[in-house]
Amino acid sequence: MTDTLSLLKLRRSVPPQFLTAPGPDGAQLDELLAIAARVPDHGKLAPWRFIVFKGEAREEAAGTVARIFREKNPQASEDQVEFERKRLLHAPVIVAVVSRAREHAKIPLWEQELSAGAVCMNMLVAAYAMGYAGSWLTNWFSFDRQVLSAFGLADDERMAGFVHLGTPTAPITDRDRPVMADIVSYYGT
């Protein structure tokens, strides 16, 4: 079995609260993003882009999420606001994958959106291969236009997800997986 197959058999998501520094940085982060971008992309449209949150930028983004959450939920307790703020503070590096899928004469919107999902998965696999772990998540603010605008997304862009990256704080254990007989069928039989 190749190293790639071994890696794919063992890779699993690690929640952001179980990720710590170090995370990919500098040339290693550049390499990770370049690998993430090597996905099927019908028409070579690159219907996605990256926004990297690290260092103090995480604090600023977390403050934006907390402020907007408080505005939209005036009855929320301080603990609830703090919980929302911390969503972008656990992992040392967070990469937002922005879907910029647009109507095209030949390339269906759905294919462009799937390409953005493939970027997220490629990023997770590459991070794992580099010795890190991660988690691909959305939260309410992935769909909140006010937050998305504050993060620099155009009105026609959507959030494919936030990929939280770092070093796991504990050994990575597997979870239950689907029973293959329940999810596999063969056409014509």
PDB file of N, CA and C in Angstrom, residues 9-73:
ATOM      1  N   LYS A   9      -6.486   6.420   4.750  1.00  0.00           N
ATOM      2  CA  LYS A   9      -7.179   5.500   5.661  1.00  0.00           C
ATOM      3  C   LYS A   9      -7.198   6.019   7.094  1.00  0.00           C
ATOM      4  N   LEU A  10      -6.236   6.845   7.457  1.00  0.00           N
ATOM      5  CA  LEU A  10      -6.107   7.309   8.840  1.00  0.00           C
ATOM      6  C   LEU A  10      -6.593   8.731   9.078  1.00  0.00           C
ATOM      7  N   ARG A  11      -6.697   9.544   8.036  1.00  0.00           N
ATOM      8  CA  ARG A  11      -7.064  10.942   8.205  1.00  0.00           C
ATOM      9  C   ARG A  11      -8.445  11.074   8.811  1.00  0.00           C
ATOM     10  N   ARG A  12      -8.561  11.976   9.746  1.00  0.00           N
ATOM     11  CA  ARG A  12      -9.872  12.293  10.303  1.00  0.00           C
ATOM     12  C   ARG A  12      -9.839  13.720  10.810  1.00  0.00           C
ATOM     13  N   SER A  13     -10.993  14.301  10.928  1.00  0.00           N
ATOM     14  CA  SER A  13     -11.086  15.681  11.398  1.00  0.00           C
ATOM     15  C   SER A  13     -10.844  15.757  12.890  1.00  0.00           C
ATOM     16  N   VAL A  14     -10.207  16.837  13.298  1.00  0.00           N
ATOM     17  CA  VAL A  14      -9.965  17.119  14.715  1.00  0.00           C
ATOM     18  C   VAL A  14     -10.641  18.450  15.019  1.00  0.00           C
ATOM     19  N   PRO A  15     -11.570  18.487  15.971  1.00  0.00           N
ATOM     20  CA  PRO A  15     -12.264  19.742  16.295  1.00  0.00           C
ATOM     21  C   PRO A  15     -11.269  20.848  16.662  1.00  0.00           C
ATOM     22  N   PRO A  16     -11.593  22.094  16.299  1.00  0.00           N
ATOM     23  CA  PRO A  16     -10.667  23.211  16.543  1.00  0.00           C
ATOM     24  C   PRO A  16     -10.217  23.349  17.988  1.00  0.00           C
ATOM     25  N   GLN A  17     -11.078  23.025  18.952  1.00  0.00           N
ATOM     26  CA  GLN A  17     -10.688  23.178  20.355  1.00  0.00           C
ATOM     27  C   GLN A  17      -9.603  22.187  20.767  1.00  0.00           C
ATOM     28  N   PHE A  18      -9.296  21.213  19.892  1.00  0.00           N
ATOM     29  CA  PHE A  18      -8.224  20.250  20.151  1.00  0.00           C
ATOM     30  C   PHE A  18      -7.029  20.476  19.232  1.00  0.00           C
ATOM     31  N   LEU A  19      -6.921  21.694  18.703  1.00  0.00           N
ATOM     32  CA  LEU A  19      -5.783  22.086  17.860  1.00  0.00           C
ATOM     33  C   LEU A  19      -5.031  23.212  18.546  1.00  0.00           C
ATOM     34  N   THR A  20      -3.717  23.167  18.441  1.00  0.00           N
ATOM     35  CA  THR A  20      -2.896  24.203  19.050  1.00  0.00           C
ATOM     36  C   THR A  20      -1.751  24.546  18.097  1.00  0.00           C
ATOM     37  N   ALA A  21      -0.939  25.535  18.477  1.00  0.00           N
ATOM     38  CA  ALA A  21       0.251  25.881  17.706  1.00  0.00           C
ATOM     39  C   ALA A  21       1.278  24.768  17.874  1.00  0.00           C
ATOM     40  N   PRO A  22       2.099  24.547  16.895  1.00  0.00           N
ATOM     41  CA  PRO A  22       2.170  25.339  15.663  1.00  0.00           C
ATOM     42  C   PRO A  22       1.166  24.870  14.623  1.00  0.00           C
ATOM     43  N   GLY A  23       0.921  25.775  13.703  1.00  0.00           N
ATOM     44  CA  GLY A  23       0.159  25.467  12.503  1.00  0.00           C
ATOM     45  C   GLY A  23       1.044  25.772  11.311  1.00  0.00           C
ATOM     46  N   PRO A  24       0.605  25.439  10.124  1.00  0.00           N
ATOM     47  CA  PRO A  24       1.426  25.742   8.945  1.00  0.00           C
ATOM     48  C   PRO A  24       1.620  27.246   8.806  1.00  0.00           C
ATOM     49  N   ASP A  25       2.821  27.641   8.429  1.00  0.00           N
ATOM     50  CA  ASP A  25       3.142  29.059   8.314  1.00  0.00           C
ATOM     51  C   ASP A  25       4.172  29.257   7.217  1.00  0.00           C
ATOM     52  N   GLY A  26       4.291  30.462   6.734  1.00  0.00           N
ATOM     53  CA  GLY A  26       5.307  30.807   5.760  1.00  0.00           C
ATOM     54  C   GLY A  26       5.243  29.958   4.507  1.00  0.00           C
ATOM     55  N   ALA A  27       6.408  29.434   4.106  1.00  0.00           N
ATOM     56  CA  ALA A  27       6.499  28.631   2.888  1.00  0.00           C
ATOM     57  C   ALA A  27       5.639  27.375   2.974  1.00  0.00           C
ATOM     58  N   GLN A  28       5.522  26.819   4.166  1.00  0.00           N
ATOM     59  CA  GLN A  28       4.712  25.611   4.328  1.00  0.00           C
ATOM     60  C   GLN A  28       3.228  25.919   4.095  1.00  0.00           C
ATOM     61  N   LEU A  29       2.756  27.052   4.578  1.00  0.00           N
ATOM     62  CA  LEU A  29       1.367  27.446   4.334  1.00  0.00           C
ATOM     63  C   LEU A  29       1.153  27.735   2.850  1.00  0.00           C
ATOM     64  N   ASP A  30       2.131  28.398   2.226  1.00  0.00           N
ATOM     65  CA  ASP A  30       2.039  28.650   0.787  1.00  0.00           C
ATOM     66  C   ASP A  30       1.931  27.340   0.011  1.00  0.00           C
ATOM     67  N   GLU A  31       2.735  26.357   0.395  1.00  0.00           N
ATOM     68  CA  GLU A  31       2.700  25.050  -0.262  1.00  0.00           C
ATOM     69  C   GLU A  31       1.345  24.373  -0.030  1.00  0.00           C
ATOM     70  N   LEU A  32       0.840  24.459   1.187  1.00  0.00           N
ATOM     71  CA  LEU A  32      -0.447  23.865   1.518  1.00  0.00           C
ATOM     72  C   LEU A  32      -1.565  24.457   0.655  1.00  0.00           C
ATOM     73  N   LEU A  33      -1.567  25.769   0.485  1.00  0.00           N
ATOM     74  CA  LEU A  33      -2.594  26.425  -0.331  1.00  0.00           C
ATOM     75  C   LEU A  33      -2.453  26.044  -1.802  1.00  0.00           C
ATOM     76  N   ALA A  34      -1.217  25.931  -2.276  1.00  0.00           N
ATOM     77  CA  ALA A  34      -0.996  25.521  -3.668  1.00  0.00           C
ATOM     78  C   ALA A  34      -1.500  24.096  -3.901  1.00  0.00           C
ATOM     79  N   ILE A  35      -1.264  23.220  -2.931  1.00  0.00           N
ATOM     80  CA  ILE A  35      -1.758  21.840  -3.040  1.00  0.00           C
ATOM     81  C   ILE A  35      -3.285  21.836  -2.987  1.00  0.00           C
ATOM     82  N   ALA A  36      -3.860  22.630  -2.103  1.00  0.00           N
ATOM     83  CA  ALA A  36      -5.319  22.695  -1.981  1.00  0.00           C
ATOM     84  C   ALA A  36      -5.960  23.105  -3.300  1.00  0.00           C
ATOM     85  N   ALA A  37      -5.288  23.960  -4.044  1.00  0.00           N
ATOM     86  CA  ALA A  37      -5.828  24.471  -5.306  1.00  0.00           C
ATOM     87  C   ALA A  37      -5.695  23.482  -6.468  1.00  0.00           C
ATOM     88  N   ARG A  38      -5.036  22.363  -6.255  1.00  0.00           N
ATOM     89  CA  ARG A  38      -4.864  21.356  -7.312  1.00  0.00           C
ATOM     90  C   ARG A  38      -6.048  20.379  -7.296  1.00  0.00           C
ATOM     91  N   VAL A  39      -7.180  20.879  -7.714  1.00  0.00           N
ATOM     92  CA  VAL A  39      -8.409  20.083  -7.712  1.00  0.00           C
ATOM     93  C   VAL A  39      -9.041  20.118  -9.093  1.00  0.00           C
ATOM     94  N   PRO A  40      -9.975  19.205  -9.354  1.00  0.00           N
ATOM     95  CA  PRO A  40     -10.717  19.296 -10.611  1.00  0.00           C
ATOM     96  C   PRO A  40     -11.360  20.682 -10.726  1.00  0.00           C
ATOM     97  N   ASP A  41     -11.185  21.302 -11.865  1.00  0.00           N
ATOM     98  CA  ASP A  41     -11.660  22.670 -12.084  1.00  0.00           C
ATOM     99  C   ASP A  41     -12.010  22.811 -13.560  1.00  0.00           C
ATOM    100  N   HIS A  42     -13.185  22.301 -13.922  1.00  0.00           N
ATOM    101  CA  HIS A  42     -13.664  22.336 -15.305  1.00  0.00           C
ATOM    102  C   HIS A  42     -13.644  23.770 -15.819  1.00  0.00           C
ATOM    103  N   GLY A  43     -12.939  24.000 -16.901  1.00  0.00           N
ATOM    104  CA  GLY A  43     -12.853  25.324 -17.492  1.00  0.00           C
ATOM    105  C   GLY A  43     -11.751  26.196 -16.920  1.00  0.00           C
ATOM    106  N   LYS A  44     -10.992  25.670 -15.973  1.00  0.00           N
ATOM    107  CA  LYS A  44      -9.903  26.426 -15.335  1.00  0.00           C
ATOM    108  C   LYS A  44     -10.383  27.782 -14.823  1.00  0.00           C
ATOM    109  N   LEU A  45     -11.510  27.778 -14.141  1.00  0.00           N
ATOM    110  CA  LEU A  45     -12.118  29.014 -13.652  1.00  0.00           C
ATOM    111  C   LEU A  45     -11.584  29.450 -12.290  1.00  0.00           C
ATOM    112  N   ALA A  46     -10.979  28.524 -11.538  1.00  0.00           N
ATOM    113  CA  ALA A  46     -10.608  28.785 -10.137  1.00  0.00           C
ATOM    114  C   ALA A  46     -11.784  29.457  -9.430  1.00  0.00           C
ATOM    115  N   PRO A  47     -12.911  28.723  -9.302  1.00  0.00           N
ATOM    116  CA  PRO A  47     -14.109  29.321  -8.718  1.00  0.00           C
ATOM    117  C   PRO A  47     -14.079  29.361  -7.195  1.00  0.00           C
ATOM    118  N   TRP A  48     -12.940  29.649  -6.629  1.00  0.00           N
ATOM    119  CA  TRP A  48     -12.738  29.720  -5.197  1.00  0.00           C
ATOM    120  C   TRP A  48     -11.512  30.576  -4.939  1.00  0.00           C
ATOM    121  N   ARG A  49     -11.416  31.037  -3.721  1.00  0.00           N
ATOM    122  CA  ARG A  49     -10.234  31.789  -3.275  1.00  0.00           C
ATOM    123  C   ARG A  49     -10.080  31.570  -1.787  1.00  0.00           C
ATOM    124  N   PHE A  50      -8.944  32.026  -1.239  1.00  0.00           N
ATOM    125  CA  PHE A  50      -8.620  31.799   0.167  1.00  0.00           C
ATOM    126  C   PHE A  50      -8.533  33.114   0.935  1.00  0.00           C
ATOM    127  N   ILE A  51      -8.961  33.086   2.181  1.00  0.00           N
ATOM    128  CA  ILE A  51      -8.687  34.152   3.141  1.00  0.00           C
ATOM    129  C   ILE A  51      -8.050  33.467   4.342  1.00  0.00           C
ATOM    130  N   VAL A  52      -6.832  33.868   4.688  1.00  0.00           N
ATOM    131  CA  VAL A  52      -6.100  33.251   5.789  1.00  0.00           C
ATOM    132  C   VAL A  52      -6.247  34.121   7.035  1.00  0.00           C
ATOM    133  N   PHE A  53      -6.629  33.474   8.127  1.00  0.00           N
ATOM    134  CA  PHE A  53      -6.737  34.128   9.430  1.00  0.00           C
ATOM    135  C   PHE A  53      -5.671  33.517  10.331  1.00  0.00           C
ATOM    136  N   LYS A  54      -4.731  34.326  10.778  1.00  0.00           N
ATOM    137  CA  LYS A  54      -3.723  33.858  11.725  1.00  0.00           C
ATOM    138  C   LYS A  54      -3.267  35.042  12.558  1.00  0.00           C
ATOM    139  N   GLY A  55      -2.625  34.755  13.659  1.00  0.00           N
ATOM    140  CA  GLY A  55      -2.134  35.820  14.529  1.00  0.00           C
ATOM    141  C   GLY A  55      -3.249  36.744  15.000  1.00  0.00           C
ATOM    142  N   GLU A  56      -2.954  38.036  15.007  1.00  0.00           N
ATOM    143  CA  GLU A  56      -3.919  39.023  15.490  1.00  0.00           C
ATOM    144  C   GLU A  56      -5.157  39.107  14.617  1.00  0.00           C
ATOM    145  N   ALA A  57      -5.059  38.711  13.362  1.00  0.00           N
ATOM    146  CA  ALA A  57      -6.222  38.748  12.469  1.00  0.00           C
ATOM    147  C   ALA A  57      -7.332  37.829  12.978  1.00  0.00           C
ATOM    148  N   ARG A  58      -6.959  36.745  13.653  1.00  0.00           N
ATOM    149  CA  ARG A  58      -7.972  35.866  14.250  1.00  0.00           C
ATOM    150  C   ARG A  58      -8.763  36.620  15.310  1.00  0.00           C
ATOM    151  N   GLU A  59      -8.064  37.395  16.128  1.00  0.00           N
ATOM    152  CA  GLU A  59      -8.727  38.185  17.176  1.00  0.00           C
ATOM    153  C   GLU A  59      -9.709  39.188  16.564  1.00  0.00           C
ATOM    154  N   GLU A  60      -9.268  39.857  15.506  1.00  0.00           N
ATOM    155  CA  GLU A  60     -10.133  40.829  14.843  1.00  0.00           C
ATOM    156  C   GLU A  60     -11.376  40.144  14.259  1.00  0.00           C
ATOM    157  N   ALA A  61     -11.167  39.017  13.580  1.00  0.00           N
ATOM    158  CA  ALA A  61     -12.294  38.280  12.994  1.00  0.00           C
ATOM    159  C   ALA A  61     -13.231  37.772  14.088  1.00  0.00           C
ATOM    160  N   ALA A  62     -12.668  37.276  15.178  1.00  0.00           N
ATOM    161  CA  ALA A  62     -13.477  36.780  16.293  1.00  0.00           C
ATOM    162  C   ALA A  62     -14.302  37.913  16.895  1.00  0.00           C
ATOM    163  N   GLY A  63     -13.718  39.094  16.981  1.00  0.00           N
ATOM    164  CA  GLY A  63     -14.443  40.260  17.479  1.00  0.00           C
ATOM    165  C   GLY A  63     -15.604  40.636  16.568  1.00  0.00           C
ATOM    166  N   THR A  64     -15.390  40.519  15.273  1.00  0.00           N
ATOM    167  CA  THR A  64     -16.462  40.797  14.314  1.00  0.00           C
ATOM    168  C   THR A  64     -17.617  39.820  14.498  1.00  0.00           C
ATOM    169  N   VAL A  65     -17.288  38.536  14.623  1.00  0.00           N
ATOM    170  CA  VAL A  65     -18.324  37.511  14.826  1.00  0.00           C
ATOM    171  C   VAL A  65     -19.088  37.789  16.120  1.00  0.00           C
ATOM    172  N   ALA A  66     -18.386  38.100  17.193  1.00  0.00           N
ATOM    173  CA  ALA A  66     -19.039  38.365  18.488  1.00  0.00           C
ATOM    174  C   ALA A  66     -19.938  39.594  18.401  1.00  0.00           C
ATOM    175  N   ARG A  67     -19.445  40.656  17.779  1.00  0.00           N
ATOM    176  CA  ARG A  67     -20.232  41.896  17.677  1.00  0.00           C
ATOM    177  C   ARG A  67     -21.525  41.666  16.892  1.00  0.00           C
ATOM    178  N   ILE A  68     -21.428  40.981  15.767  1.00  0.00           N
ATOM    179  CA  ILE A  68     -22.613  40.746  14.944  1.00  0.00           C
ATOM    180  C   ILE A  68     -23.563  39.773  15.635  1.00  0.00           C
ATOM    181  N   PHE A  69     -23.005  38.773  16.308  1.00  0.00           N
ATOM    182  CA  PHE A  69     -23.864  37.853  17.065  1.00  0.00           C
ATOM    183  C   PHE A  69     -24.648  38.623  18.128  1.00  0.00           C
ATOM    184  N   ARG A  70     -23.972  39.517  18.841  1.00  0.00           N
ATOM    185  CA  ARG A  70     -24.627  40.306  19.899  1.00  0.00           C
ATOM    186  C   ARG A  70     -25.726  41.194  19.300  1.00  0.00           C
ATOM    187  N   GLU A  71     -25.436  41.822  18.152  1.00  0.00           N
ATOM    188  CA  GLU A  71     -26.436  42.682  17.501  1.00  0.00           C
ATOM    189  C   GLU A  71     -27.676  41.886  17.107  1.00  0.00           C
ATOM    190  N   LYS A  72     -27.474  40.672  16.623  1.00  0.00           N
ATOM    191  CA  LYS A  72     -28.591  39.864  16.137  1.00  0.00           C
ATOM    192  C   LYS A  72     -29.277  39.084  17.260  1.00  0.00           C
ATOM    193  N   ASN A  73     -28.619  39.006  18.404  1.00  0.00           N
ATOM    194  CA  ASN A  73     -29.159  38.243  19.544  1.00  0.00           C
ATOM    195  C   ASN A  73     -29.013  39.071  20.819  1.00  0.00           C
TER     196      ASN A  73
END
